[in-house]
CSV table of N, CA, C and O in Angstrom, one decimal:
chain,number,residue,atom,x,y,z
A,1,MET,N,118.9,326.9,160.2
A,1,MET,CA,119.1,325.6,160.4
A,1,MET,C,120.3,325.5,161.7
A,1,MET,O,121.0,326.2,161.5
A,2,GLY,N,120.1,324.7,162.4
A,2,GLY,CA,121.0,324.6,163.5
A,2,GLY,C,122.1,323.7,163.0
A,2,GLY,O,122.0,323.0,162.0
A,3,ASN,N,122.8,323.6,164.0
A,3,ASN,CA,124.2,322.7,163.9
A,3,ASN,C,123.8,321.4,164.5
A,3,ASN,O,123.6,321.2,165.5
A,4,PHE,N,124.0,320.2,163.5
A,4,PHE,CA,123.7,319.0,164.0
A,4,PHE,C,125.0,318.3,164.3
A,4,PHE,O,124.8,317.0,164.6
A,5,ASP,N,126.0,319.0,164.4
A,5,ASP,CA,127.3,317.9,164.7
A,5,ASP,C,127.4,317.2,165.8
A,5,ASP,O,128.0,316.1,166.3
A,6,ASP,N,126.8,317.9,167.2
A,6,ASP,CA,126.6,317.6,168.4
A,6,ASP,C,126.0,316.2,168.2
A,6,ASP,O,126.3,315.1,169.1
A,7,LEU,N,124.8,316.2,167.4
A,7,LEU,CA,124.0,314.9,167.5
A,7,LEU,C,125.0,313.6,167.1
A,7,LEU,O,124.6,312.6,167.6
A,8,LEU,N,125.7,313.9,166.2
A,8,LEU,CA,126.7,312.8,165.7
A,8,LEU,C,127.6,312.5,166.5
A,8,LEU,O,128.4,311.4,166.2
A,9,THR,N,128.1,313.4,167.3
A,9,THR,CA,129.6,313.1,167.9
A,9,THR,C,129.2,312.6,169.3
A,9,THR,O,130.1,312.3,170.0
A,10,THR,N,128.1,313.1,170.1
A,10,THR,CA,127.6,312.5,171.1
A,10,THR,C,127.1,311.1,171.3
A,10,THR,O,126.0,311.3,170.8
A,11,SER,N,127.6,310.3,172.3
A,11,SER,CA,127.1,309.4,172.6
A,11,SER,C,125.9,309.4,173.8
A,11,SER,O,126.4,309.7,174.7
A,12,VAL,N,125.0,308.3,173.8
A,12,VAL,CA,124.1,308.7,174.7
A,12,VAL,C,124.6,307.1,175.7
A,12,VAL,O,124.4,306.0,175.0
A,13,SER,N,124.7,307.2,177.0
A,13,SER,CA,124.8,306.0,177.6
A,13,SER,C,123.9,305.9,178.7
A,13,SER,O,123.8,306.9,179.7
A,14,ARG,N,123.1,304.7,178.9
A,14,ARG,CA,122.2,304.9,179.8
A,14,ARG,C,122.8,303.7,180.9
A,14,ARG,O,123.1,302.7,180.4
A,15,TYR,N,122.7,303.8,182.2
A,15,TYR,CA,123.1,303.0,183.1
A,15,TYR,C,121.9,302.0,183.3
A,15,TYR,O,120.8,302.3,183.7
A,16,ASP,N,122.3,300.8,183.1
A,16,ASP,CA,121.3,299.7,183.4
A,16,ASP,C,122.0,298.9,184.3
A,16,ASP,O,123.1,298.3,184.1
A,17,PRO,N,121.4,298.5,185.5
A,17,PRO,CA,121.9,297.8,186.8
A,17,PRO,C,122.0,296.4,186.2
A,17,PRO,O,123.0,295.8,186.5
A,18,ARG,N,121.2,295.9,185.5
A,18,ARG,CA,121.1,294.4,185.1
A,18,ARG,C,122.5,294.1,184.2
A,18,ARG,O,122.9,293.0,184.4
A,19,THR,N,122.8,295.0,183.2
A,19,THR,CA,123.9,295.2,182.4
A,19,THR,C,125.5,294.9,183.6
A,19,THR,O,126.2,294.2,183.1
A,20,ALA,N,125.4,296.0,184.1
A,20,ALA,CA,126.3,295.7,185.3
A,20,ALA,C,126.6,294.6,185.9
A,20,ALA,O,127.6,294.5,186.3
A,21,ASP,N,125.2,294.2,186.4
A,21,ASP,CA,125.6,293.0,187.3
A,21,ASP,C,126.0,291.8,186.5
A,21,ASP,O,126.6,291.0,187.1
A,22,PHE,N,125.4,291.8,185.0
A,22,PHE,CA,125.8,290.6,184.5
A,22,PHE,C,127.4,291.0,184.0
A,22,PHE,O,128.1,289.7,183.8
A,23,ILE,N,128.1,292.0,183.8
A,23,ILE,CA,129.1,292.2,183.8
A,23,ILE,C,130.1,292.0,184.7
A,23,ILE,O,130.9,291.1,184.5
A,24,ALA,N,129.5,292.0,185.8
A,24,ALA,CA,130.5,291.5,187.1
A,24,ALA,C,130.5,290.2,187.4
A,24,ALA,O,131.5,289.5,187.5
A,25,GLU,N,129.1,289.5,187.1
A,25,GLU,CA,129.4,288.1,187.3
A,25,GLU,C,130.2,287.5,186.2
A,25,GLU,O,130.8,286.6,186.6
A,26,SER,N,129.9,287.9,185.0
A,26,SER,CA,131.0,287.4,183.8
A,26,SER,C,132.2,287.6,184.3
A,26,SER,O,133.1,286.3,183.9
A,27,LYS,N,132.9,288.3,184.7
A,27,LYS,CA,134.3,288.6,185.1
A,27,LYS,C,134.6,287.6,186.5
A,27,LYS,O,135.8,287.1,186.2
A,28,ALA,N,133.6,287.7,187.2
A,28,ALA,CA,133.9,286.5,188.3
A,28,ALA,C,134.1,285.3,187.9
A,28,ALA,O,134.9,284.7,188.2
A,29,ASN,N,133.0,284.8,187.0
A,29,ASN,CA,133.1,283.6,186.6
A,29,ASN,C,134.4,283.3,185.6
A,29,ASN,O,134.9,282.0,185.8
A,30,ARG,N,134.7,284.2,184.9
A,30,ARG,CA,135.9,284.0,184.1
A,30,ARG,C,137.1,283.9,184.9
A,30,ARG,O,138.1,282.8,184.8
A,31,GLN,N,137.2,284.6,186.0
A,31,GLN,CA,138.6,284.5,187.0
A,31,GLN,C,138.5,283.3,187.6
A,31,GLN,O,139.6,282.6,187.8
A,32,LEU,N,137.2,282.8,188.3
A,32,LEU,CA,137.1,281.4,188.6
A,32,LEU,C,137.5,280.4,188.0
A,32,LEU,O,138.4,279.3,188.2
A,33,CYS,N,137.2,280.5,186.5
A,33,CYS,CA,137.8,279.4,185.5
A,33,CYS,C,139.2,279.5,185.4
A,33,CYS,O,139.7,278.4,185.0
A,34,TYR,N,139.7,280.8,185.3
A,34,TYR,CA,141.2,280.5,185.2
A,34,TYR,C,141.9,280.0,186.4
A,34,TYR,O,143.0,279.4,186.4
A,35,GLU,N,141.2,280.4,187.7
A,35,GLU,CA,141.8,279.5,188.7
A,35,GLU,C,141.6,278.2,188.8
A,35,GLU,O,142.6,277.4,189.1
A,36,TYR,N,140.5,277.5,188.4
A,36,TYR,CA,140.4,276.1,188.0
A,36,TYR,C,141.2,275.7,187.0
A,36,TYR,O,142.0,274.5,187.3
A,37,LEU,N,141.5,276.5,186.0
A,37,LEU,CA,142.7,275.8,184.7
A,37,LEU,C,143.7,275.8,185.4
A,37,LEU,O,144.7,274.6,185.2
A,38,GLU,N,144.4,276.7,186.3
A,38,GLU,CA,145.8,276.9,186.8
A,38,GLU,C,145.8,275.5,187.8
A,38,GLU,O,146.8,274.9,187.5
A,39,GLN,N,145.0,275.3,188.4
A,39,GLN,CA,144.6,274.0,189.6
A,39,GLN,C,145.1,272.8,188.8
A,39,GLN,O,145.9,272.1,189.1
A,40,ALA,N,144.1,272.8,187.6
A,40,ALA,CA,144.3,271.5,186.7
A,40,ALA,C,145.4,271.2,186.1
A,40,ALA,O,145.8,270.3,186.2
A,41,ALA,N,146.0,272.5,185.5
A,41,ALA,CA,147.3,272.6,184.8
A,41,ALA,C,148.6,271.8,185.8
A,41,ALA,O,149.2,271.0,185.5
A,42,LEU,N,148.7,272.5,187.0
A,42,LEU,CA,149.5,271.9,187.9
A,42,LEU,C,149.4,270.3,188.4
A,42,LEU,O,150.1,269.9,188.7
A,43,GLY,N,148.1,270.1,188.5
A,43,GLY,CA,147.9,268.7,188.9
A,43,GLY,C,148.3,268.0,187.9
A,43,GLY,O,148.8,266.8,188.2
A,44,VAL,N,148.0,267.9,186.3
A,44,VAL,CA,148.3,267.5,185.6
A,44,VAL,C,149.9,267.3,185.2
A,44,VAL,O,150.4,266.2,184.8
A,45,ALA,N,150.6,268.2,185.7
A,45,ALA,CA,152.0,268.1,185.4
A,45,ALA,C,152.7,267.6,186.7
A,45,ALA,O,153.9,267.3,186.6
A,46,GLU,N,152.0,267.1,187.9
A,46,GLU,CA,152.6,266.4,188.8
A,46,GLU,C,152.8,265.2,188.5
A,46,GLU,O,153.9,264.8,188.8
A,47,THR,N,152.0,264.3,187.6
A,47,THR,CA,152.3,262.9,187.7
A,47,THR,C,152.1,262.4,186.3
A,47,THR,O,151.3,262.9,185.8
A,48,GLY,N,152.3,261.3,185.8
A,48,GLY,CA,152.4,260.7,184.6
A,48,GLY,C,150.9,260.4,184.3
A,48,GLY,O,150.6,260.3,183.5
A,49,GLY,N,150.5,259.7,185.4
A,49,GLY,CA,149.0,259.2,185.5
A,49,GLY,C,147.9,260.4,185.3
A,49,GLY,O,147.1,259.9,184.4
A,50,ALA,N,148.1,261.5,185.9
A,50,ALA,CA,147.4,262.6,185.8
A,50,ALA,C,147.5,263.2,184.2
A,50,ALA,O,146.4,263.6,183.7
A,51,TYR,N,148.6,263.2,183.9
A,51,TYR,CA,148.9,263.5,182.3
A,51,TYR,C,148.1,262.7,181.4
A,51,TYR,O,147.5,263.2,180.5
A,52,GLN,N,148.2,261.3,181.7
A,52,GLN,CA,147.5,260.2,181.0
A,52,GLN,C,146.2,260.4,180.9
A,52,GLN,O,145.4,260.6,179.7
A,53,GLN,N,145.6,260.7,182.1
A,53,GLN,CA,144.1,261.0,182.1
A,53,GLN,C,143.6,262.3,181.4
A,53,GLN,O,142.8,262.3,180.6
A,54,PHE,N,144.6,263.4,181.4
A,54,PHE,CA,144.3,264.6,180.5
A,54,PHE,C,144.2,264.2,178.8
A,54,PHE,O,143.3,264.9,178.5
A,55,LEU,N,145.5,263.6,178.8
A,55,LEU,CA,145.3,262.9,177.1
A,55,LEU,C,144.1,262.3,176.9
A,55,LEU,O,143.6,262.5,175.6
A,56,ASP,N,143.6,261.3,177.7
A,56,ASP,CA,142.6,260.7,177.4
A,56,ASP,C,141.3,261.3,177.2
A,56,ASP,O,140.2,261.2,176.2
A,57,VAL,N,141.0,262.4,178.3
A,57,VAL,CA,139.9,263.5,178.1
A,57,VAL,C,140.0,264.1,176.8
A,57,VAL,O,139.0,264.3,175.9
A,58,GLN,N,141.3,264.6,176.7
A,58,GLN,CA,141.4,265.5,175.3
A,58,GLN,C,141.2,264.6,174.1
A,58,GLN,O,140.5,265.0,173.1
A,59,SER,N,141.6,263.2,173.7
A,59,SER,CA,141.1,262.6,172.7
A,59,SER,C,139.6,262.3,172.6
A,59,SER,O,139.4,262.2,171.5
A,60,ARG,N,138.9,262.2,173.8
A,60,ARG,CA,137.4,262.4,173.7
A,60,ARG,C,136.8,263.4,173.1
A,60,ARG,O,135.8,263.5,172.5
A,61,PHE,N,137.2,264.5,173.4
A,61,PHE,CA,137.0,265.9,173.1
A,61,PHE,C,137.8,266.7,172.4
A,61,PHE,O,138.4,267.6,172.6
A,62,GLU,N,138.2,266.2,170.9
A,62,GLU,CA,139.4,266.5,170.2
A,62,GLU,C,138.9,268.0,169.8
A,62,GLU,O,140.0,268.7,169.3
A,63,ARG,N,138.1,268.6,169.8
A,63,ARG,CA,137.4,269.8,169.1
A,63,ARG,C,137.5,270.8,170.3
A,63,ARG,O,137.2,272.1,169.7
A,64,TYR,N,137.8,270.3,171.4
A,64,TYR,CA,137.8,271.3,172.4
A,64,TYR,C,139.2,271.9,172.8
A,64,TYR,O,140.2,271.0,172.5
A,65,THR,N,139.4,273.2,173.3
A,65,THR,CA,140.8,273.7,173.6
A,65,THR,C,141.2,272.9,174.7
A,65,THR,O,140.5,272.3,175.5
A,66,ALA,N,142.5,272.7,174.8
A,66,ALA,CA,143.2,272.2,176.0
A,66,ALA,C,142.7,272.8,177.3
A,66,ALA,O,142.4,272.0,178.4
A,67,GLY,N,142.4,274.1,177.7
A,67,GLY,CA,141.7,274.4,178.7
A,67,GLY,C,140.5,273.9,179.1
A,67,GLY,O,140.3,273.6,180.2
A,68,ASN,N,139.5,273.8,177.9
A,68,ASN,CA,138.2,273.1,178.2
A,68,ASN,C,138.4,271.8,178.6
A,68,ASN,O,137.6,271.0,179.2
A,69,ALA,N,139.2,271.1,177.9
A,69,ALA,CA,139.6,269.9,178.2
A,69,ALA,C,140.1,269.7,179.8
A,69,ALA,O,139.6,268.6,180.4
A,70,LEU,N,140.9,270.5,180.2
A,70,LEU,CA,141.5,270.4,181.7
A,70,LEU,C,140.1,270.6,182.7
A,70,LEU,O,140.1,270.0,183.6
A,71,LEU,N,139.4,271.8,182.1
A,71,LEU,CA,138.2,272.0,182.9
A,71,LEU,C,137.1,270.8,182.8
A,71,LEU,O,136.6,270.5,184.1
A,72,ILE,N,136.9,270.2,181.9
A,72,ILE,CA,136.1,268.7,182.0
A,72,ILE,C,137.0,267.6,182.7
A,72,ILE,O,136.0,267.2,183.6
A,73,MET,N,137.8,267.4,182.3
A,73,MET,CA,138.7,266.4,183.5
A,73,MET,C,138.8,266.7,184.9
A,73,MET,O,138.3,266.2,185.7
A,74,ALA,N,138.5,268.1,185.2
A,74,ALA,CA,138.7,268.5,186.6
A,74,ALA,C,137.3,268.1,187.3
A,74,ALA,O,137.1,267.7,188.6
A,75,GLN,N,136.0,268.3,186.4
A,75,GLN,CA,134.8,268.2,186.9
A,75,GLN,C,134.4,266.7,186.8
A,75,GLN,O,133.7,266.2,187.5
A,76,ASN,N,134.7,266.3,185.6
A,76,ASN,CA,134.3,264.6,185.3
A,76,ASN,C,135.2,264.0,184.5
A,76,ASN,O,134.7,264.1,183.2
A,77,PRO,N,136.3,263.4,184.9
A,77,PRO,CA,137.0,262.9,183.9
A,77,PRO,C,136.6,261.7,183.2
A,77,PRO,O,137.5,261.2,182.3
A,78,LYS,N,135.6,261.2,183.5
A,78,LYS,CA,134.9,260.0,182.5
A,78,LYS,C,133.8,260.3,181.6
A,78,LYS,O,132.9,259.8,181.0
A,79,ALA,N,133.7,261.8,181.7
A,79,ALA,CA,132.8,262.5,180.6
A,79,ALA,C,132.9,261.8,179.2
A,79,ALA,O,134.1,261.5,178.9
A,80,GLN,N,131.9,261.6,178.5
A,80,GLN,CA,132.0,261.2,177.1
A,80,GLN,C,131.3,262.1,176.1
A,80,GLN,O,132.1,261.9,174.9
A,81,GLN,N,130.1,263.0,176.3
A,81,GLN,CA,129.7,263.6,175.8
A,81,GLN,C,129.1,264.9,176.7
A,81,GLN,O,128.8,264.7,177.7
A,82,LEU,N,129.0,266.1,176.1
A,82,LEU,CA,128.7,267.3,176.6
A,82,LEU,C,127.6,267.7,175.8
A,82,LEU,O,127.6,267.7,174.5
A,83,GLY,N,126.6,268.4,176.7
A,83,GLY,CA,125.7,269.1,175.9
A,83,GLY,C,124.7,269.9,177.0
A,83,GLY,O,124.7,269.7,178.2
A,84,SER,N,123.9,270.9,176.2
A,84,SER,CA,123.0,271.9,177.2
A,84,SER,C,121.7,270.8,177.5
A,84,SER,O,121.5,270.0,176.9
A,85,TYR,N,120.8,271.6,178.6
A,85,TYR,CA,119.6,271.0,178.6
A,85,TYR,C,118.7,270.6,177.2
A,85,TYR,O,118.3,269.8,177.1
A,86,GLY,N,118.7,271.9,176.3
A,86,GLY,CA,118.3,271.6,175.1
A,86,GLY,C,118.7,270.7,174.1
A,86,GLY,O,118.0,270.0,173.5
A,87,TYR,N,120.0,270.3,174.5
A,87,TYR,CA,120.6,269.4,173.3
A,87,TYR,C,120.1,268.1,173.9
A,87,TYR,O,119.8,267.4,173.0
A,88,TRP,N,120.2,267.8,175.1
A,88,TRP,CA,119.8,266.4,175.4
A,88,TRP,C,118.4,266.2,175.2
A,88,TRP,O,118.0,265.3,174.8
A,89,ARG,N,117.4,267.2,175.6
A,89,ARG,CA,116.1,267.2,175.0
A,89,ARG,C,115.8,266.9,173.4
A,89,ARG,O,115.1,265.9,173.1
A,90,ASP,N,116.5,267.5,172.7
A,90,ASP,CA,116.7,267.2,171.2
A,90,ASP,C,116.7,265.8,171.2
A,90,ASP,O,116.5,265.3,169.8
A,91,GLN,N,117.8,265.2,171.7
A,91,GLN,CA,117.8,263.7,171.7
A,91,GLN,C,117.2,262.4,172.1
A,91,GLN,O,117.2,261.5,172.1
A,92,GLY,N,116.2,263.6,172.9
A,92,GLY,CA,115.2,262.4,173.4
A,92,GLY,C,115.4,262.0,174.9
A,92,GLY,O,115.0,260.8,175.3
A,93,ILE,N,116.6,262.6,175.4
A,93,ILE,CA,116.9,262.2,176.7
A,93,ILE,C,116.6,263.3,177.5
A,93,ILE,O,116.9,264.5,177.3
A,94,TYR,N,115.8,263.0,178.6
A,94,TYR,CA,115.2,264.2,180.0
A,94,TYR,C,115.9,263.8,180.9
A,94,TYR,O,116.4,262.8,181.5
A,95,ILE,N,116.6,265.0,181.5
A,95,ILE,CA,117.3,265.3,182.7
A,95,ILE,C,116.4,265.5,184.0
A,95,ILE,O,115.7,266.4,183.8
A,96,GLN,N,116.7,265.1,184.7
A,96,GLN,CA,115.9,265.1,186.0
A,96,GLN,C,116.2,266.4,186.8
A,96,GLN,O,117.3,266.8,186.8
A,97,ARG,N,115.6,267.3,187.6
A,97,ARG,CA,115.6,268.4,188.1
A,97,ARG,C,116.8,268.3,189.1
A,97,ARG,O,116.9,267.3,189.9
A,98,GLY,N,117.9,269.0,188.7
A,98,GLY,CA,119.1,269.0,189.9
A,98,GLY,C,120.0,268.3,189.1
A,98,GLY,O,121.2,268.3,190.0
A,99,GLU,N,119.9,267.4,188.3
A,99,GLU,CA,120.7,266.4,187.9
A,99,GLU,C,121.7,267.0,187.1
A,99,GLU,O,121.6,268.0,186.3
A,100,LYS,N,123.2,266.9,187.0
A,100,LYS,CA,124.0,267.2,186.2
A,100,LYS,C,124.8,266.2,185.4
A,100,LYS,O,125.2,265.1,185.8
């Protein structure tokens, strides 16, 4: 009988360019979100009106983190409800192509 210890201790890693591309894109998106968050936080800290707007957004999205509320405020401060395409379809609301 042979020694099978090598089979148990050696890992096989296969290079998949799609996985590497996905990881790189995820890191870039995360960095972009951090930059948006920093800009939004600085904007909220500048005036009382901006801070009040942030509090209004945070109150509508109470289960969201402060960071996510800042990102919502930066994109659409009047947003009332968020959902994916599938969520809205399940609600019987159809989104036109290209609409956000």
